[in-house]
Coordinates of C-alpha atoms in Angstrom, one line a residue:
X1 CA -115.0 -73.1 80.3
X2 CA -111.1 -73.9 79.7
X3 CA -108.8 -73.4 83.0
X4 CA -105.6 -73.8 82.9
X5 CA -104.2 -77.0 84.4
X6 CA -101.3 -78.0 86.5
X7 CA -99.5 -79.3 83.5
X8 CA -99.0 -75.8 82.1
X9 CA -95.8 -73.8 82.7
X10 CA -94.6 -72.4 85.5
X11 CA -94.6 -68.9 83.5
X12 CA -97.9 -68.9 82.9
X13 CA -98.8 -69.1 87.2
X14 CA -96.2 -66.5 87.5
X15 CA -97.5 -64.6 84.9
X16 CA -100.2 -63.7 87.3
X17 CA -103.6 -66.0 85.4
X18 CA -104.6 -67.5 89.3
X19 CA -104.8 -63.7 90.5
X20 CA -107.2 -62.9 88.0
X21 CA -109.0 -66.0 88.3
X22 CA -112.4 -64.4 89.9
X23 CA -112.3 -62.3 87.2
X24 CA -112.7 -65.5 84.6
X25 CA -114.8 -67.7 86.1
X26 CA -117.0 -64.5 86.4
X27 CA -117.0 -63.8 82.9
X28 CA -118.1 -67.1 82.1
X29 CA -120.3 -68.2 85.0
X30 CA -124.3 -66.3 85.2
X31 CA -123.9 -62.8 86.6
X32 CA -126.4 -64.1 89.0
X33 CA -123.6 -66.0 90.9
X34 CA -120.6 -64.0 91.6
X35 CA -120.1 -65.3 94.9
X36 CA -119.8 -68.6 93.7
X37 CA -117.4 -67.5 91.5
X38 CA -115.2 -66.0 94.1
X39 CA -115.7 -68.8 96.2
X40 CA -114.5 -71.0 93.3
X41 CA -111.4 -69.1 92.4
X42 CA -110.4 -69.2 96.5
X43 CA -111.1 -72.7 96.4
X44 CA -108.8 -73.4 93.1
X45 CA -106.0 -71.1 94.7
X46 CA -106.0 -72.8 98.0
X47 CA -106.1 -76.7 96.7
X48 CA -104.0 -76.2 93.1
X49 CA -102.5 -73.0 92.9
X50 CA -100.9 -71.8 96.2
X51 CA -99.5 -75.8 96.6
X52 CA -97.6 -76.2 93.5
X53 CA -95.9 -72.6 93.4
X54 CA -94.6 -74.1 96.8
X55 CA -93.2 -77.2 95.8
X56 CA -91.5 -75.1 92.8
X57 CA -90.3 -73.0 95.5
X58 CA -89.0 -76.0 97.2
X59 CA -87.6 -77.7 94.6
X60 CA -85.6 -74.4 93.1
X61 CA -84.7 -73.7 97.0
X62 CA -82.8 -77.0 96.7
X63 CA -81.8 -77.0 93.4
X64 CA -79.6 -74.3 94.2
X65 CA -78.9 -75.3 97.9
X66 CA -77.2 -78.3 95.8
X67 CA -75.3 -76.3 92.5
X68 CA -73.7 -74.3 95.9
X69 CA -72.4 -77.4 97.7
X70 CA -71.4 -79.0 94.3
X71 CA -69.1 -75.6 93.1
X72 CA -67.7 -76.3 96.8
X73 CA -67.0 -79.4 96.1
X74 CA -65.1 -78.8 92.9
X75 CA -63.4 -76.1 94.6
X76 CA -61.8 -78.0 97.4
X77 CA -61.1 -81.0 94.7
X78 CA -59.6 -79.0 92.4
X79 CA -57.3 -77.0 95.0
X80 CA -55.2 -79.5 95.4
X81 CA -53.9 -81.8 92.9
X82 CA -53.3 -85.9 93.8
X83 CA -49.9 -85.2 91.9
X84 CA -47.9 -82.6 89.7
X85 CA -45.1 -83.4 87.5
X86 CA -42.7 -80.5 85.3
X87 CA -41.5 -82.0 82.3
X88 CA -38.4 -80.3 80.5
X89 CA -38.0 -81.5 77.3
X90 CA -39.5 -80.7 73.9
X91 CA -42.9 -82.0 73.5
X92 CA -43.7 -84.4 70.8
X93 CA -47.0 -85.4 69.2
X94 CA -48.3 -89.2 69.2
X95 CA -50.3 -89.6 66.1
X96 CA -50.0 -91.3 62.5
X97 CA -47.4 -94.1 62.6
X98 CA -45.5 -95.8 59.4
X99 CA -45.3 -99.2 58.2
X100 CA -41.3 -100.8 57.8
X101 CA -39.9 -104.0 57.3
X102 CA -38.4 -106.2 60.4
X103 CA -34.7 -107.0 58.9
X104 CA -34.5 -110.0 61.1
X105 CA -38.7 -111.5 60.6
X106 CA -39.3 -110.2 57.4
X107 CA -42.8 -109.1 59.0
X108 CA -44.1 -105.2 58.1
X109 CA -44.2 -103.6 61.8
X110 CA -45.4 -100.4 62.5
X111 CA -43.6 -97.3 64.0
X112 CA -44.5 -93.8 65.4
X113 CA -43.7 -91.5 62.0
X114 CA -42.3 -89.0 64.5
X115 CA -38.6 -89.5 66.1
X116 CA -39.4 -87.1 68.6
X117 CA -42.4 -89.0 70.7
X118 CA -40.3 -91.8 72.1
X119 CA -37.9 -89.3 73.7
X120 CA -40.5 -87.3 75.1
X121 CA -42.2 -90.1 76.2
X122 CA -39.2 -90.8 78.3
X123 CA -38.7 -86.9 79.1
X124 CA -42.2 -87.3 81.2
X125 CA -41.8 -91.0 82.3
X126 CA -38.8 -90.1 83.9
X127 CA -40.1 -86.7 85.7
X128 CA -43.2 -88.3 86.9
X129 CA -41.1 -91.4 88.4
X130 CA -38.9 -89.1 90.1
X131 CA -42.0 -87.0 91.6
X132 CA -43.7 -90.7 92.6
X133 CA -40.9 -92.5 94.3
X134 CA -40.0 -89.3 96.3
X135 CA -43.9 -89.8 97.5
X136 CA -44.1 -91.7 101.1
X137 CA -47.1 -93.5 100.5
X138 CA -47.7 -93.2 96.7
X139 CA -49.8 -95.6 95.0
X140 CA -50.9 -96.0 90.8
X141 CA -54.6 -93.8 90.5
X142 CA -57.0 -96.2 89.5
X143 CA -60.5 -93.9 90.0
X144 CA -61.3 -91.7 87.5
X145 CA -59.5 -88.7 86.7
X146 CA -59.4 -85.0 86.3
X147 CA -56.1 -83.2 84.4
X148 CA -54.5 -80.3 83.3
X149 CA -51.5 -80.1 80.7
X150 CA -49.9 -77.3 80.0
X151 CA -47.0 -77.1 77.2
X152 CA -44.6 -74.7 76.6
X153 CA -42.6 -74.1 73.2
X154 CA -39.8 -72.3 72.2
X155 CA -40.7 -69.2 69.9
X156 CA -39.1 -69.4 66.3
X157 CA -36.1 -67.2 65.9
X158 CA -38.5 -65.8 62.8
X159 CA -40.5 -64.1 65.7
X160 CA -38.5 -61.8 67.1
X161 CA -36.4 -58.8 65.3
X162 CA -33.4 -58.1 64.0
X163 CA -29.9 -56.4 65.3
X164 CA -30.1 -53.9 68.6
X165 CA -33.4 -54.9 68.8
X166 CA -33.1 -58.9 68.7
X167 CA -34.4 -59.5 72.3
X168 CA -37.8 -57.6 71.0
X169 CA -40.9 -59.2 69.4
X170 CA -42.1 -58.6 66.0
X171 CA -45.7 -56.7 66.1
X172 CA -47.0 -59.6 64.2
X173 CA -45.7 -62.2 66.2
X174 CA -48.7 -64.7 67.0
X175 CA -49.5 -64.6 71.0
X176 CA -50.2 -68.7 70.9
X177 CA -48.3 -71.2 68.9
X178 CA -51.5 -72.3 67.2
X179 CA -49.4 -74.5 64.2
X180 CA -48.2 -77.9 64.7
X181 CA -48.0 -80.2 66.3
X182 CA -51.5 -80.9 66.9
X183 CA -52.8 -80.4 70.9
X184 CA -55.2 -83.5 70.9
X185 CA -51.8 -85.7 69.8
X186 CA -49.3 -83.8 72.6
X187 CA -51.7 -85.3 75.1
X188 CA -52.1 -88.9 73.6
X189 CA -48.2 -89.0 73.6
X190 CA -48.1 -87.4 77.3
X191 CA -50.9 -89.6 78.5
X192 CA -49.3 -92.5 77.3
X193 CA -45.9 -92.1 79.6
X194 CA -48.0 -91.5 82.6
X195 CA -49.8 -95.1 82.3
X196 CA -48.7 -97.6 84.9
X197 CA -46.6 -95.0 86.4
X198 CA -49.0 -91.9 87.5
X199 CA -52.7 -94.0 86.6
X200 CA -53.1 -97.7 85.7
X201 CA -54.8 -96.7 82.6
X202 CA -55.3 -93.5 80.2
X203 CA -58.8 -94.3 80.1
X204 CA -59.7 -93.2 83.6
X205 CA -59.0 -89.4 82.6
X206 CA -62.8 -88.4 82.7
X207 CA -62.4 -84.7 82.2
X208 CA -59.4 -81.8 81.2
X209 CA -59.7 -79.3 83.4
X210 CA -56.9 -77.4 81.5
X211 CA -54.9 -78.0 77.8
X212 CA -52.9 -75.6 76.2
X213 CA -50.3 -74.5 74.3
X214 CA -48.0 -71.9 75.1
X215 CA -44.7 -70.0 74.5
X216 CA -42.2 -70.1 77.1
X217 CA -42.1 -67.1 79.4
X218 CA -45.3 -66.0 78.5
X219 CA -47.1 -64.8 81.4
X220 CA -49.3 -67.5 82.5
X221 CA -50.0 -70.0 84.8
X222 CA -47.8 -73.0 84.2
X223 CA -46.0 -71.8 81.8
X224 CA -42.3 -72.8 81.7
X225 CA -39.4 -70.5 80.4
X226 CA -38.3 -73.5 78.5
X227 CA -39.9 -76.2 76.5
X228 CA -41.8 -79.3 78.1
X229 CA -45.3 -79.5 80.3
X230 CA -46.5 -79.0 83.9
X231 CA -49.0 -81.6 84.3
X232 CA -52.2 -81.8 87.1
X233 CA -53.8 -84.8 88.3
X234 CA -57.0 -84.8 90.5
X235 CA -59.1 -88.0 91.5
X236 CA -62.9 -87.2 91.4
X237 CA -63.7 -88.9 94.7
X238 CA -66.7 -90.6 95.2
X239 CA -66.9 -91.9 91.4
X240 CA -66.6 -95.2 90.6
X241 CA -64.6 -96.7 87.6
X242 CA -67.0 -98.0 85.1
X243 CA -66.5 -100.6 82.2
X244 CA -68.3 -98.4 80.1

């Protein structure tokens, strides 16, 4: 005779075999002893059965007991952010550099292949230095590190129609600016301005809980009615920094 054993699913006890278990052991014991097959099915459902769908009970009770308090817990960090700096200014991507030739060593240097990064750089440097030093007690975040970036573009003039009805959009006029330049190098470049004056290093941003792109005046959170990049910082307390 096969039973099933504990190592089975948890579908299969739910699926209902332990209620029907007198009803096996009958089949496959002599008809002569139906007691003792009863007697044997209330013994496996008292000392196997009826136990474990408890401690599954148990354990999902807590499971979720814990997901509850752990949503809280994101909740209430995520409410209120450590810092938030508005950056006006166009943004500029941080990406592929170029190679040129030092006039005064001779040397090959490299340089960003952009000339708009280093002033956006400084665009967000200086609007996170003025939000930190107006701070009483502000110190560099060295912990690891939620954020949200949000940037804002102009639209092209291309978007928009022509004579009386210039101030109106185009029907085709894309909703995101989804062309360059790329989102993954807006936030290198922004992430870059923010070391040693917002976090000691880039590397203890551990999770984006918002990136985007966006058109000014568009009808969303964060977004500016002129070009640059509200910017959200939350330290995930109790987290160590690892070397890892």
């Amino acid at each position: 005779m096969t039973v099933p054993t504990t190592s089975q699913r948890l579908d299969d006890a739910e699926l209902g075999w332990p209620d029907t278990l007198a009803d096996y052991i009958g089949r496959h014991c002599p008809t002569e002893f139906p007691t003792g097959a009863d007697k044997a099915a209330e013994l496996i459902m008292a000392e196997l059965v009826r136990p474990l769908l408890t401690d599954v009970e148990r354990a999902r009770s807590i499971a979720v007991a814990l997901e509850q308090e752990n949503a809280h817990l994101t909740e209430q960090a995520y409410r209120q952010p450590a810092i938030t700096i508005t950056v006006h200014g166009l943004p500029a991507p941080q990406g592929s550099k170029k190679p040129f030739r030092n006039q005064h060593s001779g040397r090959i240097q490299m340089t960003e292949s952009s000339a708009k990064v280093k002033p956006w750089r400084q665009d967000v440097k200086h609007a996170a230095l003025a939000v930190v030093e107006a701070a009483a007690d502000w110190t560099v975040l060295d912990g690891p590190l939620a954020v949200s970036m949000t940037f804002t573009f102009d639209r092209p003039k291309g978007h928009y129609r022509t004579g009386r009805n210039a101030h109106l959009l185009r029907d085709a006029a894309p909703t995101r600016p989804s062309g360059m330049p790329d989102l993954s190098k807006l936030v290198r470049s922004t992430e870059d301005a923010l070391t040693g004056v917002v976090w000691k290093d880039d590397a203890r941003v551990v999770e984006y809980v918002r990136l985007g792109k966006w058109y000014a005046e568009t009808d969303a959170e964060d977004v500016l009615s002129v070009p640059g990049c509200v910017i959200h910082v939350w330290p995930l307390a109790g987290q160590a920094v690892s070397s890892c």
